[in-house]
Amino acid sequence: MTVVPVSLGDRSYEIRIEAGLLAKAGEILRPLLRGRTMAIVTDDHLEFHLATLQASLEAAGVASEAIVLPAGESTKSWPHLETLTDKLLQLGIERSDHIIALGGGVIGDLVGFAASILKRGCNFVQIPTTLLAQVDSSVGGKTAINSRAGKNLVGAFHQPALVLIDPQVLDTLPPREARAGYAEVVKYGLIDDFAFFEWCEANGAALLAGDPAAREYAIAHSVAAKARIVAQDERETTGKRALLNLGHTFGHALEAETGFSDKLLHGEGVAAGMALAFAFSAEQGLCPRQDSERVAAHLRAVGLPDGLKAAGITASGGRLVEHMLHDKKMEAGTLPFLLARGIGQTYLDKTVNLGNIAAFLDAQPR
Ligand code: GLY
């Protein structure tokens, strides 16, 4: 088992990674049981993994109660938050209890937020079941629901007490979702780790084909990078954690243009967004052109979109910038952008001219 610590003072916790961990989770979770029952929150596409987890808990002598919500982004909403908190209260959950979030980013974000407000703050454990959740959203304590005004606008920083990652659960993940999650893996190389980007170039295809060693290495490396960054800037105040949003401002515009639908998954938007951030950096003379071409080539090689055309976007630059202005990353009227001086050299630039962004996007192939 690989154990990655997240060092946050009295909110510190461990990320444990091991193939087959779900079937052993009962033994690990048993010491966390406080009340009579452990609540597991999951979605209706994950009955198979739920059965494995509940069998493991039962074998460890832990009674569990499952709350099964509909799969999909619309579950990250006020109505489902209300239903979920009501059910948790009916189960008699106390502050010292640990609520288990078994699922992808939607379940992790919703359950984390519910845990942050229930009885003014309960413990929760993340058991992420998608590659995206395993390498990004389950770690670092960002929790949220969507509201009428936009995605993730209502939420809290609330760290889990433990993260259990079983790479084997990815065997049942649709290939398109695995690829989308892989964009967040590549992101760590592009932020500040050129050697890891080279590893991705050499091993990304094997990882996506299900190679267990490649998968485990990439997950462990990614969460270690995220843990390091979150430990330095838990609440995204110094600009360090903001680096994790590489590709997200461009990507947000593309996702908004496609109505946050299955036309473009979040990770696909991030992939195209990272390619655009590098291409814009190259156009501005900040980054060697060969680096931006190398990023796009790797994304293409694994079947991820490398720009507007591959993402199926025909909107004008002005319209895409309008979408960016509705993103929550606006700061005192300006939009900070993550740009790059090269692969592994991402930095936050608060002086980007939005007219230049619109003109750059207009010039991109459609
Ligand atoms: N996914 C970005 C962050 O956790 O800060």
Short mmCIF file of C-alpha atoms and ligand atoms in Angstrom, two decimals:
data_model
loop_
_atom_site.label_atom_id
_atom_site.label_comp_id
_atom_site.label_asym_id
_atom_site.label_seq_id
_atom_site.Cartn_x
_atom_site.Cartn_y
_atom_site.Cartn_z
CA MET A 1 0.00 0.00 0.00
CA THR A 2 1.20 3.52 -0.79
CA VAL A 3 0.41 6.07 1.90
CA VAL A 4 0.54 9.78 1.07
CA PRO A 5 0.17 12.17 4.00
CA VAL A 6 -1.68 15.48 3.63
CA SER A 7 -0.07 17.76 6.21
CA LEU A 8 -2.57 20.29 7.47
CA GLY A 9 -1.97 20.55 11.20
CA ASP A 10 -4.94 19.18 13.13
CA ARG A 11 -6.75 18.57 9.83
CA SER A 12 -4.01 16.24 8.53
CA TYR A 13 -5.00 12.94 6.98
CA GLU A 14 -3.74 10.05 4.90
CA ILE A 15 -4.41 8.98 1.34
CA ARG A 16 -4.03 5.21 1.06
CA ILE A 17 -3.66 3.65 -2.37
CA GLU A 18 -3.74 -0.04 -3.15
CA ALA A 19 -5.28 -2.28 -5.79
CA GLY A 20 -8.11 -4.23 -4.14
CA LEU A 21 -8.41 -1.80 -1.22
CA LEU A 22 -12.20 -1.55 -1.46
CA ALA A 23 -12.58 -5.19 -0.48
CA LYS A 24 -10.37 -4.55 2.58
CA ALA A 25 -11.88 -1.22 3.55
CA GLY A 26 -13.92 -2.68 6.43
CA GLU A 27 -10.83 -3.38 8.55
CA ILE A 28 -9.50 0.13 7.91
CA LEU A 29 -12.84 1.85 8.59
CA ARG A 30 -13.82 -0.16 11.68
CA PRO A 31 -11.76 1.99 14.11
CA LEU A 32 -13.64 5.06 12.80
CA LEU A 33 -17.07 3.73 13.78
CA ARG A 34 -18.61 5.78 16.60
CA GLY A 35 -22.36 5.22 16.47
CA ARG A 36 -24.12 1.98 15.60
CA THR A 37 -24.06 2.36 11.84
CA MET A 38 -21.72 3.73 9.21
CA ALA A 39 -23.48 5.79 6.53
CA ILE A 40 -22.32 5.27 2.97
CA VAL A 41 -23.45 7.72 0.29
CA THR A 42 -23.12 6.61 -3.31
CA ASP A 43 -24.91 6.79 -6.67
CA ASP A 44 -27.11 4.34 -8.51
CA HIS A 45 -24.39 3.40 -11.03
CA LEU A 46 -22.14 2.12 -8.29
CA GLU A 47 -24.20 -0.70 -6.77
CA PHE A 48 -21.41 -3.16 -7.61
CA HIS A 49 -18.74 -1.25 -5.64
CA LEU A 50 -21.25 -0.55 -2.87
CA ALA A 51 -21.82 -4.30 -2.48
CA THR A 52 -18.05 -4.90 -2.20
CA LEU A 53 -17.70 -2.17 0.42
CA GLN A 54 -20.70 -3.30 2.46
CA ALA A 55 -19.51 -6.92 2.40
CA SER A 56 -16.12 -5.79 3.63
CA LEU A 57 -17.68 -3.73 6.43
CA GLU A 58 -19.95 -6.61 7.41
CA ALA A 59 -16.97 -8.97 7.56
CA ALA A 60 -15.30 -6.47 9.89
CA GLY A 61 -18.41 -6.40 12.09
CA VAL A 62 -19.51 -2.92 11.03
CA ALA A 63 -23.18 -2.30 10.24
CA SER A 64 -23.71 0.10 7.37
CA GLU A 65 -26.62 1.94 5.80
CA ALA A 66 -26.43 3.03 2.15
CA ILE A 67 -27.94 6.22 0.80
CA VAL A 68 -28.11 5.86 -2.98
CA LEU A 69 -28.55 9.03 -5.02
CA PRO A 70 -29.10 9.41 -8.78
CA ALA A 71 -25.86 9.45 -10.79
CA GLY A 72 -25.09 12.69 -12.60
CA GLU A 73 -24.15 16.33 -12.15
CA SER A 74 -27.72 17.40 -11.28
CA THR A 75 -27.35 15.58 -7.95
CA LYS A 76 -24.92 18.32 -6.83
CA SER A 77 -27.89 20.53 -6.01
CA TRP A 78 -29.87 22.10 -3.15
CA PRO A 79 -32.72 19.52 -3.38
CA HIS A 80 -30.35 16.56 -3.13
CA LEU A 81 -28.35 18.24 -0.37
CA GLU A 82 -31.59 18.62 1.59
CA THR A 83 -32.62 15.00 0.99
CA LEU A 84 -29.16 13.78 1.93
CA THR A 85 -28.86 15.80 5.15
CA ASP A 86 -32.39 14.73 6.18
CA LYS A 87 -31.48 11.07 5.67
CA LEU A 88 -28.21 11.44 7.57
CA LEU A 89 -30.05 13.09 10.45
CA GLN A 90 -32.62 10.28 10.43
CA LEU A 91 -29.72 7.84 10.78
CA GLY A 92 -28.65 9.74 13.88
CA ILE A 93 -25.27 10.81 12.51
CA GLU A 94 -23.21 12.67 15.11
CA ARG A 95 -20.24 14.99 14.66
CA SER A 96 -17.74 12.30 15.54
CA ASP A 97 -19.21 9.87 12.98
CA HIS A 98 -17.53 9.34 9.62
CA ILE A 99 -19.77 9.56 6.57
CA ILE A 100 -18.43 7.55 3.64
CA ALA A 101 -18.50 9.13 0.17
CA LEU A 102 -18.25 6.32 -2.39
CA GLY A 103 -18.25 7.76 -5.90
CA GLY A 104 -16.87 10.27 -8.34
CA GLY A 105 -16.58 14.03 -8.07
CA VAL A 106 -20.32 14.62 -7.73
CA ILE A 107 -20.72 12.33 -4.71
CA GLY A 108 -17.43 13.52 -3.16
CA ASP A 109 -18.33 17.20 -3.48
CA LEU A 110 -21.92 16.77 -2.28
CA VAL A 111 -21.11 14.49 0.66
CA GLY A 112 -18.16 16.65 1.69
CA PHE A 113 -20.40 19.72 1.74
CA ALA A 114 -23.15 17.86 3.63
CA ALA A 115 -20.52 16.73 6.17
CA SER A 116 -19.30 20.30 6.56
CA ILE A 117 -22.73 21.59 7.60
CA LEU A 118 -24.32 18.61 9.34
CA LYS A 119 -24.30 19.28 13.11
CA ARG A 120 -21.89 22.13 12.22
CA GLY A 121 -19.32 19.71 10.86
CA CYS A 122 -18.94 15.92 10.73
CA ASN A 123 -16.11 13.69 9.61
CA PHE A 124 -16.14 12.09 6.21
CA VAL A 125 -14.08 9.60 4.24
CA GLN A 126 -13.54 9.78 0.50
CA ILE A 127 -13.52 6.56 -1.51
CA PRO A 128 -13.23 7.92 -5.06
CA THR A 129 -14.29 5.66 -7.93
CA THR A 130 -13.26 7.69 -11.00
CA LEU A 131 -9.74 8.56 -12.11
CA LEU A 132 -10.60 12.26 -11.91
CA ALA A 133 -11.80 11.96 -8.32
CA GLN A 134 -8.84 9.74 -7.40
CA VAL A 135 -6.20 12.18 -8.64
CA ASP A 136 -7.92 15.48 -7.92
CA SER A 137 -11.31 16.11 -6.36
CA SER A 138 -11.19 13.64 -3.44
CA VAL A 139 -8.07 15.33 -2.04
CA GLY A 140 -7.80 18.84 -0.66
CA GLY A 141 -11.18 19.52 0.92
CA LYS A 142 -12.97 21.54 -1.76
CA THR A 143 -16.64 20.67 -1.44
CA ALA A 144 -19.62 22.25 -3.18
CA ILE A 145 -22.95 22.06 -4.90
CA ASN A 146 -24.07 23.92 -8.01
CA SER A 147 -26.59 26.74 -7.85
CA ARG A 148 -28.67 28.66 -10.39
CA ALA A 149 -25.81 31.15 -10.72
CA GLY A 150 -23.21 28.53 -11.66
CA LYS A 151 -21.18 25.48 -10.80
CA ASN A 152 -19.55 24.99 -7.39
CA LEU A 153 -20.65 28.41 -6.17
CA VAL A 154 -22.01 27.16 -2.83
CA GLY A 155 -19.60 25.14 -0.76
CA ALA A 156 -16.95 24.94 1.92
CA PHE A 157 -13.38 23.89 2.52
CA HIS A 158 -13.83 20.74 4.57
CA GLN A 159 -11.05 18.16 4.64
CA PRO A 160 -11.82 14.44 4.69
CA ALA A 161 -10.51 12.35 7.58
CA LEU A 162 -9.14 9.72 5.20
CA VAL A 163 -8.99 8.99 1.46
CA LEU A 164 -9.01 5.37 0.28
CA ILE A 165 -8.07 4.84 -3.36
CA ASP A 166 -8.51 1.48 -5.05
CA PRO A 167 -7.14 1.74 -8.62
CA GLN A 168 -8.85 -1.57 -9.45
CA VAL A 169 -12.28 0.09 -9.41
CA LEU A 170 -11.19 1.89 -12.58
CA ASP A 171 -11.58 -1.42 -14.44
CA THR A 172 -15.29 -0.63 -14.74
CA LEU A 173 -14.83 3.04 -15.70
CA PRO A 174 -15.87 3.89 -19.29
CA PRO A 175 -12.72 4.65 -21.38
CA ARG A 176 -13.92 8.17 -22.19
CA GLU A 177 -14.21 9.00 -18.48
CA ALA A 178 -10.78 7.49 -17.82
CA ARG A 179 -9.28 9.71 -20.52
CA ALA A 180 -11.03 12.76 -19.08
CA GLY A 181 -9.57 11.97 -15.64
CA TYR A 182 -6.15 11.47 -17.20
CA ALA A 183 -6.14 15.13 -18.23
CA GLU A 184 -5.83 15.99 -14.53
CA VAL A 185 -2.86 13.60 -14.26
CA VAL A 186 -1.04 15.33 -17.13
CA LYS A 187 -1.85 18.64 -15.42
CA TYR A 188 0.55 17.86 -12.55
CA GLY A 189 3.41 17.44 -15.02
CA LEU A 190 2.54 20.67 -16.79
CA ILE A 191 2.30 22.67 -13.55
CA ASP A 192 5.76 22.08 -12.10
CA ASP A 193 7.08 18.61 -12.92
CA PHE A 194 8.64 18.22 -16.36
CA ALA A 195 9.95 14.72 -15.52
CA PHE A 196 6.39 13.58 -14.71
CA PHE A 197 5.16 14.97 -18.04
CA GLU A 198 7.85 12.86 -19.74
CA TRP A 199 6.61 9.87 -17.72
CA CYS A 200 3.09 10.60 -19.00
CA GLU A 201 4.32 10.71 -22.60
CA ALA A 202 5.98 7.32 -22.14
CA ASN A 203 3.29 5.63 -20.02
CA GLY A 204 -0.04 7.45 -20.54
CA ALA A 205 -1.29 4.96 -23.13
CA ALA A 206 -0.44 1.99 -20.88
CA LEU A 207 -2.18 3.67 -17.94
CA LEU A 208 -5.32 4.17 -20.01
CA ALA A 209 -5.15 0.57 -21.22
CA GLY A 210 -5.43 -0.46 -17.55
CA ASP A 211 -1.79 -1.29 -16.75
CA PRO A 212 -1.94 -1.69 -12.93
CA ALA A 213 1.60 -0.48 -12.20
CA ALA A 214 1.26 2.61 -14.42
CA ARG A 215 -2.13 3.41 -12.91
CA GLU A 216 -0.94 3.11 -9.31
CA TYR A 217 2.22 5.11 -9.97
CA ALA A 218 0.30 7.93 -11.68
CA ILE A 219 -2.32 8.12 -8.92
CA ALA A 220 0.28 8.12 -6.13
CA HIS A 221 2.41 10.73 -7.91
CA SER A 222 -0.60 12.93 -8.64
CA VAL A 223 -2.03 12.88 -5.11
CA ALA A 224 1.43 13.50 -3.65
CA ALA A 225 1.70 16.59 -5.87
CA LYS A 226 -1.76 17.73 -4.86
CA ALA A 227 -1.06 17.08 -1.16
CA ARG A 228 2.12 19.16 -1.39
CA ILE A 229 0.32 22.08 -3.03
CA VAL A 230 -2.72 21.95 -0.71
CA ALA A 231 -0.44 21.83 2.36
CA GLN A 232 1.13 25.10 1.17
CA ASP A 233 -2.11 26.92 0.37
CA GLU A 234 -5.16 25.11 1.73
CA ARG A 235 -7.65 27.91 0.97
CA GLU A 236 -6.20 29.14 -2.31
CA THR A 237 -5.08 32.46 -0.89
CA THR A 238 -1.41 32.68 -1.91
CA GLY A 239 -1.79 31.69 -5.56
CA LYS A 240 -0.05 28.32 -5.10
CA ARG A 241 -3.23 26.22 -5.05
CA ALA A 242 -4.58 28.23 -7.96
CA LEU A 243 -1.95 26.45 -10.11
CA LEU A 244 -4.21 23.39 -9.85
CA ASN A 245 -6.67 25.30 -12.02
CA LEU A 246 -4.37 25.13 -15.06
CA GLY A 247 -6.57 24.93 -18.15
CA HIS A 248 -9.72 25.45 -16.10
CA THR A 249 -10.53 29.04 -17.15
CA PHE A 250 -10.34 28.23 -20.87
CA GLY A 251 -11.94 24.86 -20.12
CA HIS A 252 -14.78 26.47 -18.17
CA ALA A 253 -15.65 28.60 -21.20
CA LEU A 254 -15.78 25.51 -23.41
CA GLU A 255 -17.87 23.61 -20.87
CA ALA A 256 -20.24 26.57 -20.53
CA GLU A 257 -20.55 26.77 -24.33
CA THR A 258 -21.56 23.09 -24.43
CA GLY A 259 -23.99 23.60 -21.54
CA PHE A 260 -21.91 21.53 -19.08
CA SER A 261 -23.24 18.48 -20.87
CA ASP A 262 -21.89 15.13 -22.03
CA LYS A 263 -20.76 16.88 -25.23
CA LEU A 264 -17.62 17.88 -23.33
CA LEU A 265 -16.70 16.22 -20.04
CA HIS A 266 -14.94 18.37 -17.43
CA GLY A 267 -11.59 16.63 -17.99
CA GLU A 268 -11.96 17.06 -21.76
CA GLY A 269 -12.56 20.78 -21.22
CA VAL A 270 -9.47 20.89 -18.99
CA ALA A 271 -7.38 19.10 -21.64
CA ALA A 272 -8.41 21.53 -24.39
CA GLY A 273 -8.02 24.39 -21.89
CA MET A 274 -4.46 23.37 -21.01
CA ALA A 275 -3.56 23.15 -24.69
CA LEU A 276 -5.03 26.63 -25.20
CA ALA A 277 -3.19 28.05 -22.16
CA PHE A 278 0.09 26.77 -23.60
CA ALA A 279 -0.73 27.95 -27.13
CA PHE A 280 -1.64 31.41 -25.81
CA SER A 281 1.58 31.50 -23.76
CA ALA A 282 3.55 30.59 -26.91
CA GLU A 283 1.73 33.23 -28.96
CA GLN A 284 2.61 35.83 -26.35
CA GLY A 285 6.28 34.82 -26.57
CA LEU A 286 6.27 33.52 -22.98
CA CYS A 287 6.79 29.86 -23.76
CA PRO A 288 8.69 28.02 -26.54
CA ARG A 289 6.33 27.04 -29.39
CA GLN A 290 7.76 23.51 -29.31
CA ASP A 291 6.54 23.10 -25.72
CA SER A 292 2.98 24.07 -26.57
CA GLU A 293 3.07 21.76 -29.59
CA ARG A 294 4.41 18.95 -27.43
CA VAL A 295 1.56 19.37 -24.93
CA ALA A 296 -1.04 19.31 -27.73
CA ALA A 297 0.63 16.27 -29.32
CA HIS A 298 0.46 14.25 -26.10
CA LEU A 299 -3.19 15.13 -25.49
CA ARG A 300 -4.03 14.12 -29.09
CA ALA A 301 -2.04 10.90 -28.74
CA VAL A 302 -4.22 9.72 -25.85
CA GLY A 303 -7.47 10.82 -27.50
CA LEU A 304 -8.06 14.06 -25.61
CA PRO A 305 -9.05 17.33 -27.32
CA ASP A 306 -6.11 19.64 -27.98
CA GLY A 307 -8.03 22.84 -28.77
CA LEU A 308 -11.31 24.38 -29.90
CA LYS A 309 -11.72 22.28 -33.04
CA ALA A 310 -11.21 18.94 -31.33
CA ALA A 311 -13.58 20.08 -28.57
CA GLY A 312 -16.22 20.90 -31.21
CA ILE A 313 -16.39 24.61 -30.30
CA THR A 314 -17.34 27.12 -32.99
CA ALA A 315 -18.19 30.11 -30.76
CA SER A 316 -16.38 33.43 -31.15
CA GLY A 317 -13.55 34.49 -28.85
CA GLY A 318 -15.75 37.24 -27.41
CA ARG A 319 -18.48 34.80 -26.48
CA LEU A 320 -15.99 32.45 -24.82
CA VAL A 321 -14.49 35.34 -22.83
CA GLU A 322 -18.04 36.20 -21.67
CA HIS A 323 -18.30 32.67 -20.26
CA MET A 324 -14.95 33.11 -18.50
CA LEU A 325 -16.23 36.26 -16.82
CA HIS A 326 -18.96 34.20 -15.14
CA ASP A 327 -16.40 31.82 -13.64
CA LYS A 328 -15.83 31.99 -9.90
CA LYS A 329 -12.12 32.72 -10.37
CA MET A 330 -12.81 36.43 -11.01
CA GLU A 331 -10.74 38.51 -8.59
CA ALA A 332 -11.48 42.20 -7.99
CA GLY A 333 -12.81 42.57 -11.53
CA THR A 334 -9.85 40.87 -13.21
CA LEU A 335 -9.50 37.32 -14.40
CA PRO A 336 -6.26 35.63 -13.34
CA PHE A 337 -4.89 33.24 -15.98
CA LEU A 338 -2.53 30.34 -15.56
CA LEU A 339 0.12 30.68 -18.24
CA ALA A 340 3.38 28.82 -18.81
CA ARG A 341 7.01 29.63 -19.47
CA GLY A 342 7.47 26.02 -20.52
CA ILE A 343 6.34 22.51 -19.61
CA GLY A 344 6.50 22.31 -15.80
CA GLN A 345 6.67 26.09 -15.46
CA THR A 346 3.12 27.29 -14.92
CA TYR A 347 2.50 30.63 -13.20
CA LEU A 348 -0.43 32.87 -12.32
CA ASP A 349 -0.73 36.03 -14.39
CA LYS A 350 -3.20 38.67 -13.22
CA THR A 351 -2.46 41.11 -16.01
CA VAL A 352 -3.76 39.25 -19.05
CA ASN A 353 -5.70 41.43 -21.46
CA LEU A 354 -9.06 39.81 -22.21
CA GLY A 355 -9.07 41.40 -25.67
CA ASN A 356 -5.89 39.45 -26.44
CA ILE A 357 -7.53 36.26 -25.23
CA ALA A 358 -10.58 36.86 -27.45
CA ALA A 359 -8.38 37.64 -30.50
CA PHE A 360 -6.25 34.53 -29.81
CA LEU A 361 -9.37 32.35 -29.60
CA ASP A 362 -10.82 33.88 -32.77
CA ALA A 363 -7.63 32.90 -34.61
CA GLN A 364 -7.82 29.25 -33.48
CA PRO A 365 -8.89 26.68 -36.09
CA ARG A 366 -12.61 25.77 -35.88
N1 GLY B 1 -9.19 21.01 -8.27
C1 GLY B 1 -8.52 22.17 -7.85
C2 GLY B 1 -8.28 22.24 -6.39
O1 GLY B 1 -8.59 21.30 -5.68
O2 GLY B 1 -7.79 23.24 -5.90
#
